PDB file of C-alpha atoms in Angstrom:
ATOM      1  CA  UNK B  18     -12.860 -38.971 146.322  1.00 88.00           C
ATOM      2  CA  UNK B  19      -9.314 -40.254 146.721  1.00 95.00           C
ATOM      3  CA  UNK B  20      -6.812 -38.264 148.790  1.00 98.00           C
ATOM      4  CA  UNK B  21      -3.299 -39.691 148.739  1.00 98.00           C
ATOM      5  CA  UNK B  22      -1.084 -38.671 151.628  1.00 98.00           C
ATOM      6  CA  UNK B  23       1.761 -39.581 153.939  1.00 98.00           C
ATOM      7  CA  UNK B  24       1.417 -40.579 157.577  1.00 98.00           C
ATOM      8  CA  UNK B  25       4.638 -40.133 159.557  1.00 97.00           C
ATOM      9  CA  UNK B  26       5.202 -42.009 162.812  1.00 96.00           C
ATOM     10  CA  UNK B  27       7.236 -39.739 165.107  1.00 95.00           C
ATOM     11  CA  UNK B  28       7.551 -42.590 167.580  1.00 93.00           C
ATOM     12  CA  UNK B  29       9.921 -44.524 165.299  1.00 93.00           C
ATOM     13  CA  UNK B  30      11.557 -41.815 163.156  1.00 95.00           C
ATOM     14  CA  UNK B  31      15.286 -41.821 164.010  1.00 94.00           C
ATOM     15  CA  UNK B  32      16.264 -38.758 161.981  1.00 94.00           C
ATOM     16  CA  UNK B  33      18.567 -40.697 159.656  1.00 94.00           C
ATOM     17  CA  UNK B  34      17.661 -38.476 156.653  1.00 94.00           C
ATOM     18  CA  UNK B  35      17.224 -41.474 154.332  1.00 96.00           C
ATOM     19  CA  UNK B  36      13.939 -39.896 153.235  1.00 95.00           C
ATOM     20  CA  UNK B  37      15.720 -36.649 152.402  1.00 93.00           C
ATOM     21  CA  UNK B  38      18.488 -38.223 150.346  1.00 92.00           C
ATOM     22  CA  UNK B  39      16.228 -40.695 148.506  1.00 93.00           C
ATOM     23  CA  UNK B  40      13.812 -37.863 147.667  1.00 92.00           C
ATOM     24  CA  UNK B  41      16.689 -35.802 146.337  1.00 90.00           C
ATOM     25  CA  UNK B  42      18.022 -38.701 144.271  1.00 89.00           C
ATOM     26  CA  UNK B  43      14.699 -39.721 142.747  1.00 90.00           C
ATOM     27  CA  UNK B  44      13.462 -36.250 141.915  1.00 87.00           C
ATOM     28  CA  UNK B  45      16.796 -35.113 140.502  1.00 83.00           C
ATOM     29  CA  UNK B  46      16.739 -37.983 138.024  1.00 70.00           C
ATOM     30  CA  UNK B  47      12.977 -38.262 137.527  1.00 59.00           C
ATOM     31  CA  UNK B  48      10.374 -36.323 135.564  1.00 56.00           C
ATOM     32  CA  UNK B  49       9.524 -33.982 138.456  1.00 55.00           C
ATOM     33  CA  UNK B  50      12.479 -31.772 137.585  1.00 60.00           C
ATOM     34  CA  UNK B  51      15.962 -31.350 138.994  1.00 68.00           C
ATOM     35  CA  UNK B  52      16.690 -29.872 142.406  1.00 76.00           C
ATOM     36  CA  UNK B  53      19.754 -27.674 142.456  1.00 78.00           C
ATOM     37  CA  UNK B  54      22.577 -27.727 144.985  1.00 80.00           C
ATOM     38  CA  UNK B  55      25.226 -25.022 145.119  1.00 81.00           C
ATOM     39  CA  UNK B  56      28.401 -25.662 147.098  1.00 77.00           C
ATOM     40  CA  UNK B  57      26.783 -28.401 149.207  1.00 73.00           C
ATOM     41  CA  UNK B  58      29.911 -28.840 151.346  1.00 76.00           C
ATOM     42  CA  UNK B  59      30.822 -25.175 151.690  1.00 80.00           C
ATOM     43  CA  UNK B  60      30.215 -22.844 154.615  1.00 83.00           C
ATOM     44  CA  UNK B  61      26.973 -21.478 153.163  1.00 82.00           C
ATOM     45  CA  UNK B  62      25.375 -24.197 151.022  1.00 78.00           C
ATOM     46  CA  UNK B  63      22.108 -23.571 149.212  1.00 83.00           C
ATOM     47  CA  UNK B  64      19.759 -25.962 147.514  1.00 84.00           C
ATOM     48  CA  UNK B  65      16.206 -27.101 146.892  1.00 87.00           C
ATOM     49  CA  UNK B  66      14.619 -29.880 148.941  1.00 89.00           C
ATOM     50  CA  UNK B  67      11.150 -31.417 148.761  1.00 91.00           C
ATOM     51  CA  UNK B  68      11.594 -33.031 152.167  1.00 92.00           C
ATOM     52  CA  UNK B  69      13.483 -31.879 155.254  1.00 92.00           C
ATOM     53  CA  UNK B  70      13.948 -33.315 158.754  1.00 94.00           C
ATOM     54  CA  UNK B  71      14.053 -30.887 161.664  1.00 92.00           C
ATOM     55  CA  UNK B  72      15.701 -32.156 164.859  1.00 93.00           C
ATOM     56  CA  UNK B  73      15.278 -30.488 168.240  1.00 90.00           C
ATOM     57  CA  UNK B  74      15.126 -31.235 171.956  1.00 90.00           C
ATOM     58  CA  UNK B  75      12.100 -30.958 174.225  1.00 87.00           C
ATOM     59  CA  UNK B  76      11.853 -31.062 177.994  1.00 86.00           C
ATOM     60  CA  UNK B  77      13.986 -29.674 180.798  1.00 86.00           C
ATOM     61  CA  UNK B  78      17.505 -30.901 181.445  1.00 82.00           C
ATOM     62  CA  UNK B  79      18.297 -33.639 182.314  1.00 79.00           C
ATOM     63  CA  UNK B  80      14.901 -35.011 181.243  1.00 81.00           C
ATOM     64  CA  UNK B  81      15.201 -34.053 177.591  1.00 85.00           C
ATOM     65  CA  UNK B  82      14.103 -35.932 174.499  1.00 86.00           C
ATOM     66  CA  UNK B  83      15.326 -35.604 170.932  1.00 89.00           C
ATOM     67  CA  UNK B  84      12.533 -35.245 168.395  1.00 90.00           C
ATOM     68  CA  UNK B  85      12.999 -35.779 164.654  1.00 94.00           C
ATOM     69  CA  UNK B  86      10.269 -34.047 162.671  1.00 95.00           C
ATOM     70  CA  UNK B  87      10.123 -34.686 158.897  1.00 95.00           C
ATOM     71  CA  UNK B  88       8.288 -31.979 156.980  1.00 94.00           C
ATOM     72  CA  UNK B  89       7.228 -31.536 153.372  1.00 95.00           C
ATOM     73  CA  UNK B  90       4.171 -30.375 151.435  1.00 96.00           C
ATOM     74  CA  UNK B  91       1.081 -31.626 153.264  1.00 97.00           C
ATOM     75  CA  UNK B  92      -1.111 -31.781 150.129  1.00 98.00           C
ATOM     76  CA  UNK B  93      -3.882 -29.857 151.856  1.00 97.00           C
ATOM     77  CA  UNK B  94      -7.459 -30.563 150.883  1.00 97.00           C
ATOM     78  CA  UNK B  95      -8.004 -26.784 150.801  1.00 97.00           C
ATOM     79  CA  UNK B  96      -4.532 -25.598 149.739  1.00 97.00           C
ATOM     80  CA  UNK B  97      -4.022 -21.826 150.139  1.00 97.00           C
ATOM     81  CA  UNK B  98      -1.174 -21.929 147.611  1.00 97.00           C
ATOM     82  CA  UNK B  99      -3.544 -22.686 144.721  1.00 97.00           C
ATOM     83  CA  UNK B 100      -5.899 -19.658 144.663  1.00 97.00           C
ATOM     84  CA  UNK B 101      -3.088 -17.122 145.124  1.00 97.00           C
ATOM     85  CA  UNK B 102      -1.131 -18.336 142.077  1.00 97.00           C
ATOM     86  CA  UNK B 103      -1.571 -15.656 139.366  1.00 97.00           C
ATOM     87  CA  UNK B 104      -0.824 -18.026 136.475  1.00 97.00           C
ATOM     88  CA  UNK B 105      -2.592 -21.185 137.636  1.00 97.00           C
ATOM     89  CA  UNK B 106       0.736 -23.009 137.933  1.00 97.00           C
ATOM     90  CA  UNK B 107      -0.209 -24.398 141.348  1.00 97.00           C
ATOM     91  CA  UNK B 108      -3.093 -26.821 141.163  1.00 97.00           C
ATOM     92  CA  UNK B 109      -4.706 -29.740 142.986  1.00 97.00           C
ATOM     93  CA  UNK B 110      -5.468 -32.930 141.071  1.00 97.00           C
ATOM     94  CA  UNK B 111      -9.055 -34.139 141.340  1.00 95.00           C
ATOM     95  CA  UNK B 112      -8.222 -37.803 140.841  1.00 96.00           C
ATOM     96  CA  UNK B 113      -5.884 -38.215 143.814  1.00 96.00           C
ATOM     97  CA  UNK B 114      -5.689 -34.886 145.694  1.00 97.00           C
ATOM     98  CA  UNK B 115      -1.993 -34.316 144.991  1.00 97.00           C
ATOM     99  CA  UNK B 116      -0.952 -30.641 144.836  1.00 97.00           C
ATOM    100  CA  UNK B 117       1.485 -29.942 142.000  1.00 96.00           C
ATOM    101  CA  UNK B 118       3.220 -27.093 140.169  1.00 95.00           C
ATOM    102  CA  UNK B 119       3.223 -26.692 136.391  1.00 95.00           C
ATOM    103  CA  UNK B 120       6.756 -25.416 135.789  1.00 93.00           C
ATOM    104  CA  UNK B 121       5.834 -24.139 132.333  1.00 95.00           C
ATOM    105  CA  UNK B 122       3.338 -21.726 133.905  1.00 97.00           C
ATOM    106  CA  UNK B 123       5.279 -20.807 137.052  1.00 96.00           C
ATOM    107  CA  UNK B 124       6.925 -17.371 137.023  1.00 96.00           C
ATOM    108  CA  UNK B 125       8.642 -17.749 140.399  1.00 95.00           C
ATOM    109  CA  UNK B 126       6.735 -14.885 142.021  1.00 95.00           C
ATOM    110  CA  UNK B 127       6.687 -16.628 145.410  1.00 95.00           C
ATOM    111  CA  UNK B 128       3.023 -15.984 146.200  1.00 96.00           C
ATOM    112  CA  UNK B 129       2.458 -19.677 146.921  1.00 97.00           C
ATOM    113  CA  UNK B 130       5.375 -19.684 149.340  1.00 95.00           C
ATOM    114  CA  UNK B 131       3.941 -16.723 151.233  1.00 96.00           C
ATOM    115  CA  UNK B 132       0.499 -18.327 151.376  1.00 96.00           C
ATOM    116  CA  UNK B 133       1.733 -21.710 152.646  1.00 96.00           C
ATOM    117  CA  UNK B 134       1.695 -21.735 156.478  1.00 95.00           C
ATOM    118  CA  UNK B 135       4.032 -24.744 156.561  1.00 95.00           C
ATOM    119  CA  UNK B 136       6.971 -23.349 154.595  1.00 92.00           C
ATOM    120  CA  UNK B 137       6.735 -26.188 152.080  1.00 93.00           C
ATOM    121  CA  UNK B 138       7.509 -24.211 148.904  1.00 92.00           C
ATOM    122  CA  UNK B 139      11.020 -23.425 147.697  1.00 90.00           C
ATOM    123  CA  UNK B 140      12.380 -21.416 144.784  1.00 91.00           C
ATOM    124  CA  UNK B 141      14.784 -23.316 142.562  1.00 90.00           C
ATOM    125  CA  UNK B 142      17.615 -20.817 142.212  1.00 87.00           C
ATOM    126  CA  UNK B 143      18.630 -22.165 138.803  1.00 88.00           C
ATOM    127  CA  UNK B 144      15.280 -22.689 137.089  1.00 90.00           C
ATOM    128  CA  UNK B 145      13.567 -19.762 138.872  1.00 92.00           C
ATOM    129  CA  UNK B 146      10.372 -21.729 139.541  1.00 94.00           C
ATOM    130  CA  UNK B 147       8.682 -22.823 142.765  1.00 94.00           C
ATOM    131  CA  UNK B 148       9.077 -26.475 143.708  1.00 93.00           C
ATOM    132  CA  UNK B 149       7.628 -28.843 146.304  1.00 93.00           C
ATOM    133  CA  UNK B 150       6.910 -32.472 147.151  1.00 94.00           C
ATOM    134  CA  UNK B 151       4.985 -34.268 144.406  1.00 94.00           C
ATOM    135  CA  UNK B 152       4.380 -37.494 146.380  1.00 96.00           C
ATOM    136  CA  UNK B 153       6.551 -38.962 143.609  1.00 94.00           C
ATOM    137  CA  UNK B 154       3.585 -38.823 141.249  1.00 94.00           C
ATOM    138  CA  UNK B 155       5.789 -40.062 138.422  1.00 92.00           C
ATOM    139  CA  UNK B 156       6.740 -43.096 140.493  1.00 93.00           C
ATOM    140  CA  UNK B 157       3.479 -44.181 142.108  1.00 96.00           C
ATOM    141  CA  UNK B 158       1.768 -44.564 138.711  1.00 95.00           C
ATOM    142  CA  UNK B 159       4.745 -46.115 136.905  1.00 93.00           C
ATOM    143  CA  UNK B 160       3.514 -49.495 135.623  1.00 94.00           C
ATOM    144  CA  UNK B 161       7.067 -50.474 134.753  1.00 94.00           C
ATOM    145  CA  UNK B 162       7.788 -50.729 138.484  1.00 93.00           C
ATOM    146  CA  UNK B 163       6.656 -53.710 140.575  1.00 94.00           C
ATOM    147  CA  UNK B 164       3.415 -52.851 142.360  1.00 93.00           C
ATOM    148  CA  UNK B 165       5.047 -53.003 145.804  1.00 92.00           C
ATOM    149  CA  UNK B 166       7.509 -50.298 144.710  1.00 94.00           C
ATOM    150  CA  UNK B 167       4.877 -47.841 143.503  1.00 96.00           C
ATOM    151  CA  UNK B 168       5.293 -45.665 146.566  1.00 96.00           C
ATOM    152  CA  UNK B 169       7.100 -42.362 147.168  1.00 96.00           C
ATOM    153  CA  UNK B 170      10.869 -42.727 147.342  1.00 95.00           C
ATOM    154  CA  UNK B 171      10.913 -41.541 150.956  1.00 96.00           C
ATOM    155  CA  UNK B 172       8.515 -44.315 151.981  1.00 97.00           C
ATOM    156  CA  UNK B 173      10.561 -46.981 150.215  1.00 96.00           C
ATOM    157  CA  UNK B 174      13.830 -45.871 151.818  1.00 96.00           C
ATOM    158  CA  UNK B 175      12.729 -45.426 155.453  1.00 96.00           C
ATOM    159  CA  UNK B 176      14.608 -48.073 157.508  1.00 95.00           C
ATOM    160  CA  UNK B 177      12.129 -47.976 160.410  1.00 95.00           C
ATOM    161  CA  UNK B 178       8.907 -47.854 158.353  1.00 95.00           C
ATOM    162  CA  UNK B 179       8.112 -44.501 159.921  1.00 96.00           C
ATOM    163  CA  UNK B 180       6.423 -43.330 156.727  1.00 97.00           C
ATOM    164  CA  UNK B 181       3.139 -44.769 155.452  1.00 97.00           C
ATOM    165  CA  UNK B 182       1.442 -43.923 152.156  1.00 97.00           C
ATOM    166  CA  UNK B 183      -2.126 -44.336 151.003  1.00 97.00           C
ATOM    167  CA  UNK B 184      -5.633 -42.924 150.663  1.00 97.00           C
ATOM    168  CA  UNK B 185      -6.698 -41.129 153.838  1.00 97.00           C
ATOM    169  CA  UNK B 186     -10.294 -41.028 152.575  1.00 97.00           C
ATOM    170  CA  UNK B 187     -10.451 -44.840 152.529  1.00 97.00           C
ATOM    171  CA  UNK B 188     -11.393 -45.862 156.090  1.00 96.00           C
ATOM    172  CA  UNK B 189      -9.879 -49.309 155.564  1.00 97.00           C
ATOM    173  CA  UNK B 190      -6.516 -48.150 154.204  1.00 97.00           C
ATOM    174  CA  UNK B 191      -3.312 -48.612 156.190  1.00 96.00           C
ATOM    175  CA  UNK B 192      -2.955 -44.869 156.697  1.00 97.00           C
ATOM    176  CA  UNK B 193      -6.536 -44.343 157.894  1.00 97.00           C
ATOM    177  CA  UNK B 194      -6.276 -47.236 160.352  1.00 97.00           C
ATOM    178  CA  UNK B 195      -3.000 -45.832 161.718  1.00 96.00           C
ATOM    179  CA  UNK B 196      -4.507 -42.356 162.148  1.00 97.00           C
ATOM    180  CA  UNK B 197      -7.581 -43.762 163.874  1.00 96.00           C
ATOM    181  CA  UNK B 198      -5.857 -46.255 166.166  1.00 95.00           C
ATOM    182  CA  UNK B 199      -2.702 -44.319 167.056  1.00 94.00           C
ATOM    183  CA  UNK B 200      -4.070 -40.806 167.524  1.00 94.00           C
ATOM    184  CA  UNK B 201      -2.837 -39.347 164.254  1.00 96.00           C
ATOM    185  CA  UNK B 202      -3.156 -35.592 163.907  1.00 96.00           C
ATOM    186  CA  UNK B 203      -2.846 -32.897 161.245  1.00 96.00           C
ATOM    187  CA  UNK B 204      -0.257 -30.145 161.559  1.00 95.00           C
ATOM    188  CA  UNK B 205      -1.602 -26.700 162.543  1.00 95.00           C
ATOM    189  CA  UNK B 206      -5.304 -27.457 161.952  1.00 94.00           C
ATOM    190  CA  UNK B 207      -6.223 -23.943 163.065  1.00 95.00           C
ATOM    191  CA  UNK B 208      -5.265 -22.673 159.593  1.00 94.00           C
ATOM    192  CA  UNK B 209      -8.217 -24.529 158.098  1.00 95.00           C
ATOM    193  CA  UNK B 210      -6.198 -25.952 155.211  1.00 97.00           C
ATOM    194  CA  UNK B 211      -7.150 -29.576 156.053  1.00 97.00           C
ATOM    195  CA  UNK B 212      -3.676 -31.104 155.579  1.00 97.00           C
ATOM    196  CA  UNK B 213      -3.848 -34.582 154.062  1.00 97.00           C
ATOM    197  CA  UNK B 214      -0.538 -35.658 155.593  1.00 98.00           C
ATOM    198  CA  UNK B 215      -0.787 -36.706 159.236  1.00 98.00           C
ATOM    199  CA  UNK B 216       1.593 -37.439 162.092  1.00 97.00           C
ATOM    200  CA  UNK B 217       1.487 -40.200 164.675  1.00 96.00           C
ATOM    201  CA  UNK B 218       2.582 -38.805 168.068  1.00 93.00           C
ATOM    202  CA  UNK B 219       5.422 -39.884 170.303  1.00 87.00           C
ATOM    203  CA  UNK B 220       4.147 -42.174 173.056  1.00 80.00           C
ATOM    204  CA  UNK B 221       4.397 -41.518 176.782  1.00 65.00           C
ATOM    205  CA  UNK B 222       6.712 -44.053 178.412  1.00 61.00           C
ATOM    206  CA  UNK B 223       8.391 -44.952 181.659  1.00 57.00           C
ATOM    207  CA  UNK B 224      12.181 -45.035 181.511  1.00 57.00           C
ATOM    208  CA  UNK B 225      13.316 -47.999 183.625  1.00 57.00           C
ATOM    209  CA  UNK B 226      16.720 -47.912 185.269  1.00 54.00           C
ATOM    210  CA  UNK B 227      18.998 -50.929 185.652  1.00 59.00           C
ATOM    211  CA  UNK B 228      19.349 -52.155 189.225  1.00 58.00           C
ATOM    212  CA  UNK B 229      23.081 -51.468 189.346  1.00 57.00           C
ATOM    213  CA  UNK B 230      22.373 -47.772 188.965  1.00 52.00           C
ATOM    214  CA  UNK B 231      20.562 -47.801 192.302  1.00 51.00           C
ATOM    215  CA  UNK B 232      23.560 -49.103 194.234  1.00 55.00           C
ATOM    216  CA  UNK B 233      25.816 -46.220 193.311  1.00 59.00           C
ATOM    217  CA  UNK B 234      26.036 -43.759 196.166  1.00 58.00           C
ATOM    218  CA  UNK B 235      26.816 -40.949 193.716  1.00 62.00           C
ATOM    219  CA  UNK B 236      23.672 -41.525 191.625  1.00 61.00           C
ATOM    220  CA  UNK B 237      22.252 -37.978 191.275  1.00 63.00           C
ATOM    221  CA  UNK B 238      18.746 -39.288 190.619  1.00 58.00           C
ATOM    222  CA  UNK B 239      18.800 -41.201 193.893  1.00 56.00           C
ATOM    223  CA  UNK B 240      20.047 -38.148 195.754  1.00 56.00           C
ATOM    224  CA  UNK B 241      17.277 -36.006 194.282  1.00 59.00           C
ATOM    225  CA  UNK B 242      14.580 -38.497 195.279  1.00 59.00           C
ATOM    226  CA  UNK B 243      13.335 -38.877 191.733  1.00 59.00           C
ATOM    227  CA  UNK B 244      13.379 -42.691 191.594  1.00 58.00           C
ATOM    228  CA  UNK B 245      10.273 -44.775 192.229  1.00 61.00           C
ATOM    229  CA  UNK B 246       9.633 -48.513 192.138  1.00 58.00           C
ATOM    230  CA  UNK B 247       6.737 -50.617 190.929  1.00 63.00           C
ATOM    231  CA  UNK B 248       6.269 -54.310 190.102  1.00 59.00           C
ATOM    232  CA  UNK B 249       8.508 -53.887 187.054  1.00 60.00           C
ATOM    233  CA  UNK B 250      11.364 -52.327 188.985  1.00 58.00           C
ATOM    234  CA  UNK B 251      12.758 -48.813 189.465  1.00 55.00           C
ATOM    235  CA  UNK B 252      11.812 -45.999 187.103  1.00 57.00           C
ATOM    236  CA  UNK B 253      12.160 -42.248 186.686  1.00 54.00           C
ATOM    237  CA  UNK B 254       9.113 -40.214 187.654  1.00 56.00           C
ATOM    238  CA  UNK B 255       7.469 -37.758 185.255  1.00 54.00           C
ATOM    239  CA  UNK B 256       9.513 -38.713 182.195  1.00 47.00           C
ATOM    240  CA  UNK B 257       7.573 -38.429 178.965  1.00 46.00           C
ATOM    241  CA  UNK B 258       8.360 -38.490 175.285  1.00 41.00           C
ATOM    242  CA  UNK B 259       6.754 -36.347 172.663  1.00 40.00           C
TER     243      UNK B 259
END
C-alpha cells in the first residue's frame, strides 16, 4: 500500500520560509481552497497556514545552535483526527495515504484539532472549516504539469533541497533510503499515530577555529581552556548540533 509523505532534512533547512510562502501561494490559488489572512502586517495578524517553520535555539550560551523546524500535517498512518470527526469530513485516502478534509462536510467543530497531537489543524476564520496540509494533492496528480514538477509546492521551492517527497512504503524510494541511511525519525512516536512524515536529524560536528583566533591573548575560549587540537587543527570541545 502506498504512503506518500515528506522527509525533512533538519541538517540543511535554513529557515528561509520559502516552503511557507510557496504553500500559501499554491493553495490560495489552487483547488484545495483559499487560506485567509487578516491584517497580515498589523500588530496582531491572523491567518491560516498549512505549513509553518518554528525557529529556536538549543544549547547553553555561548555554545548555542539555531534550529529551524518545519511542521505541517504528518499524514499519520493511524490518524486520530479521522475517527473523532462527527461528519466524516476528515478521511484518509486508501490509494496514497493522504489525510484530507471534505469542506462540504466539515462543520468547524474543532474535534480534529483537539485530537491531533501535532497541532496541524487550523480553523479558517472566513470559511469556518478546518484546514490542513494536503500534500498538494491537486498538484502531484496534475498531468498538465511536467512530471518533474508533480511534487508539493514546498518541495519544489526549497532552495537547499531540505524537503523530499515520495512513498515511504517503497524501500527503494528516495525518501525510504534517506530515512534508512541518515537516521530518519518520526515525530512523537509515543502517541502511536505512526506519522508518515519523517525528519532527518542534525549531525554532530566539530567546529574548527581559524589559527589567527588562537594568537589573540583576549580569546575567551583560550582563557577558559576549551580549545583542543588534533591532526586537522584546533577545535572547540563538546560542541554539537541538533
